Amino acid sequence: MNPSADETAENASPAKDALAALLAELRDLERALPPAAREHLARLLSPERLSYDTGIAADRIAELFAGAEPDTGDSKEAAQARYLARLVFLRATRLKRPMTRRLSGRTPRPYTYGEIARGAGLSRQTVHYVFTEGRQTSPESVAGMERFFGALPGFCCYTESEALLSQLRPIVKHLHILKTVADAYEHGLTKIAARSGEDLSGDADAMDEILTAVIAARRQQ
């Protein structure tokens, strides 16, 4: 039985409210940073980067940051359309690159359905029908394709709010940690862990640059 519109809105409300609160918290943290640190943070928050990591269009992410209402469609039909769109996005953005020097001049290309099937442990027919006819498949099959493309679990299923929360929460957590580290440096402590266990998808260097900029700005005060 499909949920009613009221039930759908009620279920989506926690993630929607959590995103609004997190964006407000992020803005407060950003305003407290010196200009040089804000420039490094902008790299982590660029709509293009967040689009790649969430499957949400860059212009839509810019709208959400500006206060647009996130899409709360959580009906079976909306979830189906979302997971298909995200799979198509993964195939369009996670391209196969030449593996040898001899082929290095070739342009990266989308993976074939057969390559996806082998990598995800699925039948080629299943992958073909998903991409060409939009057929629904099992959560396990979707998870296998997410892993194949190197996407985080839930990439194809998350609503707009859930997708952004999954990317912004680690950034906000690290900003709080870096504030603690900067405060410690200001009081003469130089040995304190500046990392948490959460992944920043290869952008930990940006956090190190933010910390360096914050400490440098405080020393100049």
Coordinates of N, CA and C in Angstrom, one line a residue:
M1 N 0.9 -1.2 0.0 CA 0.0 0.0 0.0 C 0.9 1.2 0.0
N2 N 0.7 2.2 -1.0 CA 1.5 3.4 -1.0 C 1.1 4.3 0.1
P3 N 2.1 5.1 0.6 CA 1.8 6.0 1.7 C 1.0 7.2 1.1
S4 N 0.2 7.8 2.0 CA -0.6 9.0 1.5 C 0.4 10.2 1.4
A5 N -0.1 11.3 0.8 CA 0.7 12.5 0.7 C 1.2 13.0 2.1
D6 N 0.2 13.0 3.0 CA 0.5 13.5 4.4 C 1.6 12.6 5.0
E7 N 1.5 11.3 4.9 CA 2.5 10.4 5.4 C 3.9 10.6 4.8
T8 N 3.9 10.8 3.5 CA 5.1 11.0 2.8 C 5.8 12.3 3.3
A9 N 5.0 13.4 3.4 CA 5.6 14.6 3.9 C 6.1 14.5 5.3
E10 N 5.3 13.7 6.2 CA 5.8 13.5 7.5 C 7.1 12.8 7.6
N11 N 7.2 11.7 6.8 CA 8.4 10.9 6.8 C 9.6 11.7 6.3
A12 N 9.4 12.6 5.3 CA 10.5 13.4 4.7 C 10.9 14.6 5.6
S13 N 10.0 15.0 6.5 CA 10.3 16.2 7.3 C 11.5 16.1 8.2
P14 N 11.9 15.0 8.8 CA 13.1 15.0 9.7 C 14.3 15.3 8.9
A15 N 14.5 14.7 7.7 CA 15.7 15.0 6.9 C 15.7 16.4 6.3
K16 N 14.5 16.9 6.0 CA 14.4 18.3 5.5 C 14.7 19.3 6.6
D17 N 14.2 19.0 7.8 CA 14.5 19.9 8.9 C 16.0 19.8 9.3
A18 N 16.6 18.6 9.3 CA 18.0 18.4 9.6 C 18.9 19.1 8.6
L19 N 18.5 19.1 7.3 CA 19.3 19.8 6.3 C 19.3 21.3 6.6
A20 N 18.1 21.9 6.9 CA 18.0 23.3 7.1 C 18.9 23.7 8.3
A21 N 18.8 22.9 9.4 CA 19.6 23.2 10.6 C 21.1 23.1 10.3
L22 N 21.5 22.1 9.5 CA 22.9 21.9 9.2 C 23.4 23.0 8.3
L23 N 22.6 23.4 7.3 CA 23.1 24.5 6.5 C 23.3 25.8 7.3
A24 N 22.4 26.1 8.3 CA 22.5 27.2 9.1 C 23.8 27.1 10.0
E25 N 24.1 25.9 10.5 CA 25.3 25.7 11.3 C 26.5 25.9 10.4
L26 N 26.5 25.4 9.2 CA 27.6 25.5 8.3 C 27.9 27.0 8.0
R27 N 26.8 27.8 7.8 CA 27.0 29.2 7.5 C 27.6 29.9 8.7
D28 N 27.2 29.6 9.9 CA 27.8 30.2 11.1 C 29.3 29.8 11.2
L29 N 29.6 28.6 10.9 CA 31.1 28.2 11.0 C 31.9 28.9 9.9
E30 N 31.2 29.0 8.7 CA 31.9 29.7 7.6 C 32.2 31.1 7.9
R31 N 31.2 31.8 8.5 CA 31.4 33.2 8.8 C 32.5 33.5 9.8
A32 N 32.7 32.5 10.7 CA 33.8 32.6 11.7 C 35.2 32.4 11.2
L33 N 35.3 31.9 9.9 CA 36.6 31.6 9.4 C 37.2 32.9 8.8
P34 N 38.6 33.0 8.8 CA 39.2 34.1 8.1 C 39.1 33.9 6.6
P35 N 39.2 35.0 5.8 CA 39.0 34.9 4.3 C 39.8 33.8 3.6
A36 N 41.1 33.6 4.0 CA 41.8 32.6 3.3 C 41.2 31.2 3.6
A37 N 40.8 30.9 4.8 CA 40.2 29.6 5.1 C 38.8 29.5 4.4
R38 N 38.1 30.6 4.2 CA 36.8 30.5 3.5 C 37.0 30.1 2.0
E39 N 38.1 30.5 1.5 CA 38.4 30.2 0.1 C 38.7 28.7 0.0
H40 N 39.4 28.1 0.9 CA 39.6 26.6 0.9 C 38.3 25.9 1.1
L41 N 37.4 26.4 2.0 CA 36.2 25.7 2.3 C 35.3 25.7 1.0
A42 N 35.4 26.8 0.3 CA 34.6 26.9 -0.9 C 34.8 25.8 -1.9
R43 N 36.1 25.3 -1.9 CA 36.4 24.1 -2.7 C 35.6 22.9 -2.3
L44 N 35.4 22.7 -1.0 CA 34.7 21.5 -0.5 C 33.2 21.7 -0.8
L45 N 32.7 22.9 -0.9 CA 31.3 23.2 -1.0 C 30.9 23.6 -2.4
S46 N 31.8 23.5 -3.4 CA 31.4 23.9 -4.7 C 30.3 23.0 -5.2
P47 N 29.3 23.6 -5.9 CA 28.1 22.8 -6.4 C 28.6 21.7 -7.3
E48 N 29.7 21.9 -8.1 CA 30.1 20.9 -9.0 C 30.6 19.6 -8.2
R49 N 31.4 19.9 -7.2 CA 31.9 18.8 -6.4 C 30.8 18.0 -5.7
L50 N 29.9 18.8 -5.1 CA 28.7 18.2 -4.4 C 27.8 17.4 -5.4
S51 N 27.7 18.0 -6.6 CA 26.9 17.3 -7.6 C 27.5 15.9 -7.9
Y52 N 28.8 15.9 -8.1 CA 29.5 14.6 -8.4 C 29.3 13.6 -7.3
D53 N 29.3 14.1 -6.0 CA 29.2 13.2 -4.9 C 27.7 12.8 -4.5
T54 N 26.8 13.5 -5.0 CA 25.4 13.3 -4.7 C 24.5 12.8 -5.8
G55 N 24.9 13.2 -7.0 CA 24.0 12.9 -8.2 C 22.9 14.0 -8.4
I56 N 23.0 15.1 -7.6 CA 22.1 16.2 -7.7 C 22.7 17.2 -8.7
A57 N 22.0 17.8 -9.6 CA 22.5 18.7 -10.5 C 23.1 19.9 -9.8
A58 N 24.2 20.5 -10.3 CA 25.0 21.5 -9.6 C 24.1 22.8 -9.4
D59 N 23.3 23.1 -10.5 CA 22.4 24.3 -10.3 C 21.3 24.1 -9.3
R60 N 20.9 22.8 -9.1 CA 19.9 22.5 -8.1 C 20.6 22.6 -6.7
I61 N 21.8 22.2 -6.5 CA 22.5 22.3 -5.3 C 22.6 23.8 -4.9
A62 N 23.0 24.6 -5.9 CA 23.1 26.0 -5.6 C 21.7 26.6 -5.1
E63 N 20.6 26.1 -5.7 CA 19.3 26.5 -5.2 C 19.0 26.1 -3.8
L64 N 19.4 24.9 -3.5 CA 19.2 24.3 -2.1 C 20.0 25.1 -1.1
F65 N 21.2 25.5 -1.5 CA 22.0 26.3 -0.6 C 21.4 27.7 -0.4
A66 N 20.7 28.2 -1.4 CA 20.1 29.5 -1.3 C 18.7 29.5 -0.6
G67 N 18.3 28.3 -0.2 CA 17.1 28.2 0.6 C 15.9 27.5 -0.1
A68 N 16.1 27.0 -1.3 CA 15.0 26.3 -2.0 C 14.6 25.1 -1.2
E69 N 13.3 24.7 -1.3 CA 12.7 23.6 -0.6 C 13.2 22.3 -1.3
P70 N 13.8 21.4 -0.5 CA 14.3 20.1 -1.1 C 13.1 19.3 -1.5
D71 N 13.3 18.5 -2.5 CA 12.3 17.5 -3.0 C 12.1 16.5 -2.0
T72 N 10.8 16.3 -1.6 CA 10.5 15.4 -0.5 C 9.7 14.2 -1.1
G73 N 9.7 14.1 -2.4 CA 8.9 13.0 -3.0 C 9.5 11.6 -2.6
D74 N 8.7 10.9 -1.8 CA 9.2 9.6 -1.3 C 8.2 8.5 -1.6
S75 N 7.4 8.7 -2.7 CA 6.5 7.7 -3.1 C 7.3 6.6 -3.8
K76 N 6.6 5.5 -4.1 CA 7.3 4.4 -4.8 C 7.8 4.9 -6.2
E77 N 6.9 5.7 -6.9 CA 7.2 6.1 -8.2 C 8.4 7.1 -8.2
A78 N 8.4 8.0 -7.2 CA 9.5 9.0 -7.0 C 10.8 8.3 -6.7
A79 N 10.8 7.3 -5.8 CA 12.0 6.6 -5.5 C 12.5 5.8 -6.7
Q80 N 11.6 5.3 -7.5 CA 12.0 4.5 -8.7 C 12.7 5.5 -9.7
A81 N 12.1 6.6 -9.9 CA 12.7 7.6 -10.9 C 14.0 8.1 -10.4
R82 N 14.1 8.3 -9.1 CA 15.4 8.8 -8.5 C 16.5 7.8 -8.7
Y83 N 16.2 6.6 -8.4 CA 17.3 5.6 -8.4 C 17.8 5.4 -9.9
L84 N 16.8 5.4 -10.8 CA 17.2 5.3 -12.2 C 18.1 6.5 -12.7
A85 N 17.6 7.7 -12.3 CA 18.4 8.9 -12.6 C 19.8 8.9 -12.1
R86 N 19.9 8.4 -10.8 CA 21.2 8.4 -10.2 C 22.1 7.3 -10.8
L87 N 21.6 6.2 -11.2 CA 22.4 5.2 -11.9 C 22.9 5.7 -13.3
V88 N 22.0 6.4 -14.0 CA 22.4 7.0 -15.3 C 23.5 8.1 -15.0
F89 N 23.4 8.8 -13.9 CA 24.4 9.8 -13.6 C 25.7 9.2 -13.3
L90 N 25.7 8.1 -12.6 CA 26.9 7.4 -12.3 C 27.6 6.9 -13.5
R91 N 26.8 6.3 -14.4 CA 27.5 5.8 -15.7 C 28.0 6.9 -16.5
A92 N 27.4 8.1 -16.4 CA 27.8 9.3 -17.2 C 29.0 10.0 -16.7
T93 N 29.2 9.8 -15.3 CA 30.3 10.6 -14.7 C 31.5 9.7 -14.2
R94 N 31.3 8.4 -14.0 CA 32.3 7.5 -13.6 C 32.7 6.7 -14.8
L95 N 33.6 7.3 -15.6 CA 34.0 6.8 -16.9 C 35.2 5.8 -16.8
K96 N 35.2 4.9 -17.8 CA 36.3 3.9 -17.9 C 37.5 4.6 -18.5
R97 N 38.6 4.6 -17.8 CA 39.8 5.3 -18.4 C 40.8 4.2 -18.9
P98 N 41.6 4.6 -19.9 CA 42.6 3.6 -20.4 C 43.5 3.1 -19.3
M99 N 43.8 1.8 -19.3 CA 44.6 1.2 -18.2 C 46.0 1.0 -18.6
T100 N 46.4 1.2 -19.8 CA 47.8 1.0 -20.2 C 48.3 2.3 -20.9
R101 N 49.6 2.4 -20.9 CA 50.2 3.6 -21.6 C 49.9 3.6 -23.1
R102 N 49.8 2.4 -23.7 CA 49.6 2.3 -25.1 C 48.2 2.9 -25.5
L103 N 47.3 2.8 -24.5 CA 45.9 3.3 -24.8 C 45.7 4.6 -24.2
S104 N 46.7 5.3 -23.6 CA 46.5 6.5 -22.8 C 45.9 7.6 -23.6
G105 N 46.0 7.6 -24.9 CA 45.5 8.7 -25.7 C 44.0 8.6 -26.0
R106 N 43.4 7.5 -25.6 CA 42.0 7.3 -25.9 C 41.2 8.1 -24.9
T107 N 40.0 8.5 -25.3 CA 39.1 9.3 -24.5 C 38.4 8.3 -23.5
P108 N 38.2 8.7 -22.2 CA 37.5 7.9 -21.3 C 36.0 7.7 -21.8
R109 N 35.5 6.6 -21.6 CA 34.1 6.3 -22.1 C 33.3 5.6 -21.0
P110 N 31.9 5.7 -21.2 CA 31.1 5.0 -20.3 C 31.3 3.5 -20.3
Y111 N 31.1 2.8 -19.1 CA 31.3 1.4 -19.0 C 30.1 0.8 -19.8
T112 N 30.4 -0.4 -20.5 CA 29.4 -1.1 -21.2 C 28.5 -1.8 -20.2
Y113 N 27.3 -2.2 -20.6 CA 26.4 -3.0 -19.7 C 27.1 -4.3 -19.2
G114 N 27.9 -4.9 -20.1 CA 28.6 -6.1 -19.7 C 29.6 -5.9 -18.7
E115 N 30.3 -4.8 -18.8 CA 31.4 -4.5 -17.8 C 30.8 -4.2 -16.5
I116 N 29.6 -3.4 -16.5 CA 28.9 -3.1 -15.2 C 28.4 -4.4 -14.6
A117 N 27.9 -5.3 -15.4 CA 27.3 -6.6 -14.9 C 28.4 -7.4 -14.3
R118 N 29.6 -7.5 -14.9 CA 30.7 -8.3 -14.4 C 31.2 -7.7 -13.1
G119 N 31.3 -6.4 -13.1 CA 31.9 -5.8 -11.9 C 30.9 -5.8 -10.7
A120 N 29.6 -5.7 -11.0 CA 28.6 -5.7 -9.9 C 28.1 -7.1 -9.5
G121 N 28.6 -8.1 -10.3 CA 28.1 -9.5 -10.0 C 26.7 -9.7 -10.4
L122 N 26.2 -9.1 -11.5 CA 24.9 -9.2 -12.0 C 24.9 -9.8 -13.4
S123 N 23.7 -10.2 -13.9 CA 23.6 -10.6 -15.2 C 23.6 -9.4 -16.2
R124 N 24.1 -9.6 -17.4 CA 24.1 -8.5 -18.3 C 22.7 -8.1 -18.7
Q125 N 21.8 -9.1 -18.7 CA 20.4 -8.8 -19.0 C 19.7 -7.9 -18.0
T126 N 20.0 -8.1 -16.7 CA 19.5 -7.3 -15.6 C 20.0 -5.8 -15.8
V127 N 21.3 -5.7 -16.0 CA 21.8 -4.3 -16.2 C 21.2 -3.6 -17.4
H128 N 21.1 -4.4 -18.5 CA 20.5 -3.9 -19.8 C 19.1 -3.4 -19.6
Y129 N 18.3 -4.2 -18.9 CA 16.9 -3.8 -18.7 C 16.8 -2.6 -17.8
V130 N 17.6 -2.5 -16.8 CA 17.6 -1.4 -15.9 C 17.9 -0.1 -16.6
F131 N 18.9 -0.1 -17.4 CA 19.3 1.2 -18.1 C 18.5 1.5 -19.3
T132 N 18.0 0.5 -20.0 CA 17.3 0.8 -21.3 C 15.8 0.9 -21.1
E133 N 15.3 0.2 -20.1 CA 13.8 0.1 -20.0 C 13.4 0.6 -18.6
G134 N 14.3 1.0 -17.8 CA 13.9 1.6 -16.5 C 13.3 0.6 -15.5
R135 N 13.6 -0.7 -15.7 CA 13.0 -1.7 -14.9 C 13.5 -1.6 -13.4
Q136 N 12.7 -1.9 -12.5 CA 13.0 -2.0 -11.1 C 13.8 -3.2 -10.8
T137 N 14.8 -3.1 -9.9 CA 15.6 -4.3 -9.6 C 15.7 -4.3 -8.0
S138 N 16.4 -5.3 -7.5 CA 16.5 -5.5 -6.1 C 17.4 -4.5 -5.4
P139 N 17.2 -4.1 -4.1 CA 18.2 -3.3 -3.4 C 19.6 -3.8 -3.5
E140 N 19.7 -5.1 -3.5 CA 21.1 -5.7 -3.5 C 21.7 -5.5 -4.9
S141 N 21.0 -5.5 -5.9 CA 21.5 -5.2 -7.3 C 21.9 -3.7 -7.4
V142 N 21.1 -2.8 -6.8 CA 21.4 -1.4 -6.8 C 22.7 -1.2 -6.0
A143 N 22.8 -1.8 -4.9 CA 24.0 -1.7 -4.0 C 25.3 -2.2 -4.8
G144 N 25.1 -3.3 -5.5 CA 26.2 -3.8 -6.3 C 26.7 -2.8 -7.4
M145 N 25.8 -2.1 -8.0 CA 26.2 -1.1 -9.0 C 26.8 0.1 -8.4
E146 N 26.2 0.5 -7.2 CA 26.9 1.6 -6.5 C 28.3 1.3 -6.1
R147 N 28.6 0.1 -5.6 CA 29.9 -0.3 -5.3 C 30.8 -0.3 -6.6
F148 N 30.3 -0.8 -7.7 CA 31.1 -0.9 -8.9 C 31.5 0.5 -9.3
F149 N 30.7 1.5 -9.2 CA 31.0 2.9 -9.6 C 31.7 3.6 -8.5
G150 N 32.0 3.0 -7.3 CA 32.7 3.7 -6.3 C 31.8 4.7 -5.5
A151 N 30.5 4.6 -5.6 CA 29.6 5.5 -4.9 C 29.3 5.0 -3.5
L152 N 29.0 5.9 -2.6 CA 28.7 5.5 -1.2 C 27.4 4.7 -1.2
P153 N 27.2 3.8 -0.2 CA 25.9 3.1 -0.1 C 24.8 4.1 0.1
G154 N 23.7 3.9 -0.6 CA 22.5 4.8 -0.6 C 22.5 5.9 -1.6
F155 N 23.6 6.0 -2.4 CA 23.7 7.1 -3.4 C 22.5 7.1 -4.3
C156 N 22.0 6.0 -4.7 CA 20.9 6.0 -5.7 C 19.5 6.1 -5.0
C157 N 19.4 6.0 -3.7 CA 18.2 6.0 -3.0 C 17.9 7.3 -2.2
Y158 N 18.9 8.0 -1.9 CA 18.7 9.2 -1.0 C 17.9 10.2 -1.7
T159 N 17.0 10.9 -0.9 CA 16.3 12.1 -1.3 C 17.4 13.2 -1.4
E160 N 16.9 14.4 -1.9 CA 17.9 15.5 -1.9 C 18.4 15.9 -0.5
S161 N 17.5 15.9 0.5 CA 18.0 16.2 1.8 C 19.0 15.2 2.3
E162 N 18.7 13.9 2.2 CA 19.5 12.8 2.7 C 20.9 12.8 2.0
A163 N 20.9 13.1 0.6 CA 22.1 13.1 -0.1 C 23.0 14.2 0.3
L164 N 22.5 15.4 0.5 CA 23.3 16.5 1.0 C 23.8 16.3 2.4
L165 N 22.9 15.8 3.2 CA 23.3 15.6 4.6 C 24.5 14.6 4.7
S166 N 24.5 13.6 3.8 CA 25.6 12.6 3.8 C 26.9 13.2 3.5
Q167 N 26.9 14.3 2.7 CA 28.1 15.0 2.3 C 28.5 16.1 3.2
L168 N 27.5 16.8 3.8 CA 27.8 18.0 4.6 C 28.1 17.7 6.0
R169 N 27.5 16.6 6.6 CA 27.8 16.3 8.0 C 29.3 16.1 8.3
P170 N 30.0 15.3 7.5 CA 31.4 15.2 7.8 C 32.2 16.5 7.7
I171 N 31.8 17.4 6.8 CA 32.5 18.7 6.7 C 32.2 19.5 7.9
V172 N 31.0 19.6 8.4 CA 30.7 20.4 9.6 C 31.4 19.8 10.8
K173 N 31.4 18.4 10.9 CA 32.1 17.8 12.0 C 33.6 18.2 12.0
H174 N 34.2 18.1 10.8 CA 35.6 18.5 10.7 C 35.9 20.0 11.1
L175 N 35.0 20.8 10.7 CA 35.1 22.2 11.0 C 35.1 22.5 12.5
H176 N 34.2 21.7 13.2 CA 34.2 21.8 14.7 C 35.5 21.3 15.3
I177 N 36.0 20.2 14.7 CA 37.3 19.6 15.2 C 38.4 20.6 15.0
L178 N 38.5 21.3 13.8 CA 39.5 22.2 13.5 C 39.5 23.4 14.4
K179 N 38.3 23.8 14.7 CA 38.2 25.0 15.7 C 38.8 24.6 17.0
T180 N 38.5 23.4 17.5 CA 39.1 22.9 18.7 C 40.6 22.8 18.6
V181 N 41.1 22.3 17.5 CA 42.6 22.3 17.3 C 43.2 23.7 17.3
A182 N 42.5 24.6 16.6 CA 43.1 26.0 16.5 C 43.1 26.6 17.9
D183 N 42.0 26.3 18.7 CA 42.0 26.9 20.1 C 43.1 26.3 20.9
A184 N 43.4 25.0 20.7 CA 44.5 24.3 21.4 C 45.8 24.9 21.0
Y185 N 46.1 25.2 19.8 CA 47.3 25.8 19.3 C 47.5 27.1 20.0
E186 N 46.4 27.9 20.0 CA 46.4 29.2 20.6 C 46.8 29.2 22.1
H187 N 46.6 28.1 22.7 CA 46.9 27.9 24.2 C 48.2 27.1 24.4
G188 N 49.0 27.0 23.3 CA 50.3 26.3 23.4 C 50.3 24.8 23.2
L189 N 49.2 24.2 22.9 CA 49.2 22.7 22.7 C 49.4 22.5 21.2
T190 N 50.4 21.7 20.9 CA 50.8 21.4 19.5 C 50.6 20.0 19.1
K191 N 50.2 19.1 20.1 CA 50.0 17.7 19.7 C 48.5 17.3 20.0
I192 N 47.7 17.4 19.0 CA 46.3 17.1 19.2 C 45.8 16.5 17.9
A193 N 45.0 15.5 17.9 CA 44.5 14.9 16.6 C 43.6 15.8 15.9
A194 N 43.8 16.0 14.6 CA 43.0 16.9 13.9 C 42.0 16.2 12.9
R195 N 42.0 14.9 13.0 CA 41.1 14.2 12.1 C 40.1 13.4 12.9
S196 N 39.0 13.1 12.3 CA 38.0 12.2 12.8 C 38.0 11.0 11.9
G197 N 37.1 10.0 12.3 CA 37.1 8.8 11.5 C 36.3 8.9 10.2
E198 N 35.7 10.1 10.0 CA 34.8 10.2 8.8 C 35.6 10.6 7.6
D199 N 35.2 10.0 6.4 CA 35.9 10.2 5.2 C 35.5 11.6 4.6
L200 N 36.4 12.2 3.9 CA 36.1 13.5 3.2 C 36.3 13.3 1.7
S201 N 36.3 12.0 1.3 CA 36.4 11.7 -0.2 C 37.6 12.3 -0.8
G202 N 38.7 12.2 -0.2 CA 40.0 12.7 -0.7 C 40.3 14.2 -0.5
D203 N 39.4 14.9 0.2 CA 39.6 16.3 0.4 C 40.1 16.7 1.8
A204 N 40.7 15.7 2.4 CA 41.3 16.0 3.8 C 42.3 17.1 3.7
D205 N 43.0 17.2 2.5 CA 44.0 18.3 2.4 C 43.4 19.6 2.5
A206 N 42.2 19.8 2.0 CA 41.5 21.1 2.1 C 41.3 21.5 3.5
M207 N 40.9 20.5 4.4 CA 40.7 20.8 5.8 C 42.1 21.2 6.5
D208 N 43.2 20.5 6.1 CA 44.5 20.9 6.6 C 44.8 22.4 6.2
E209 N 44.4 22.7 5.0 CA 44.7 24.1 4.5 C 43.8 25.1 5.3
I210 N 42.6 24.7 5.6 CA 41.7 25.6 6.4 C 42.3 25.8 7.8
L211 N 42.8 24.7 8.4 CA 43.4 24.8 9.7 C 44.6 25.7 9.7
T212 N 45.5 25.5 8.7 CA 46.7 26.4 8.6 C 46.3 27.8 8.4
A213 N 45.2 28.1 7.6 CA 44.8 29.5 7.4 C 44.2 30.1 8.7
V214 N 43.5 29.3 9.5 CA 42.9 29.7 10.7 C 44.0 30.1 11.7
I215 N 45.0 29.2 11.9 CA 46.1 29.4 12.8 C 46.9 30.6 12.4
A216 N 47.2 30.8 11.1 CA 47.9 31.9 10.7 C 47.2 33.2 11.0
A217 N 45.9 33.2 10.8 CA 45.1 34.4 11.0 C 45.1 34.8 12.5
R218 N 45.0 33.8 13.4 CA 45.0 34.0 14.8 C 46.4 34.6 15.3
R219 N 47.4 34.1 14.7 CA 48.8 34.6 15.1 C 49.0 36.0 14.7
Q220 N 48.2 36.5 13.7 CA 48.4 37.9 13.2 C 47.5 38.8 14.0
Q221 N 46.7 38.3 14.9 CA 45.8 39.2 15.6 C 46.5 39.8 16.8

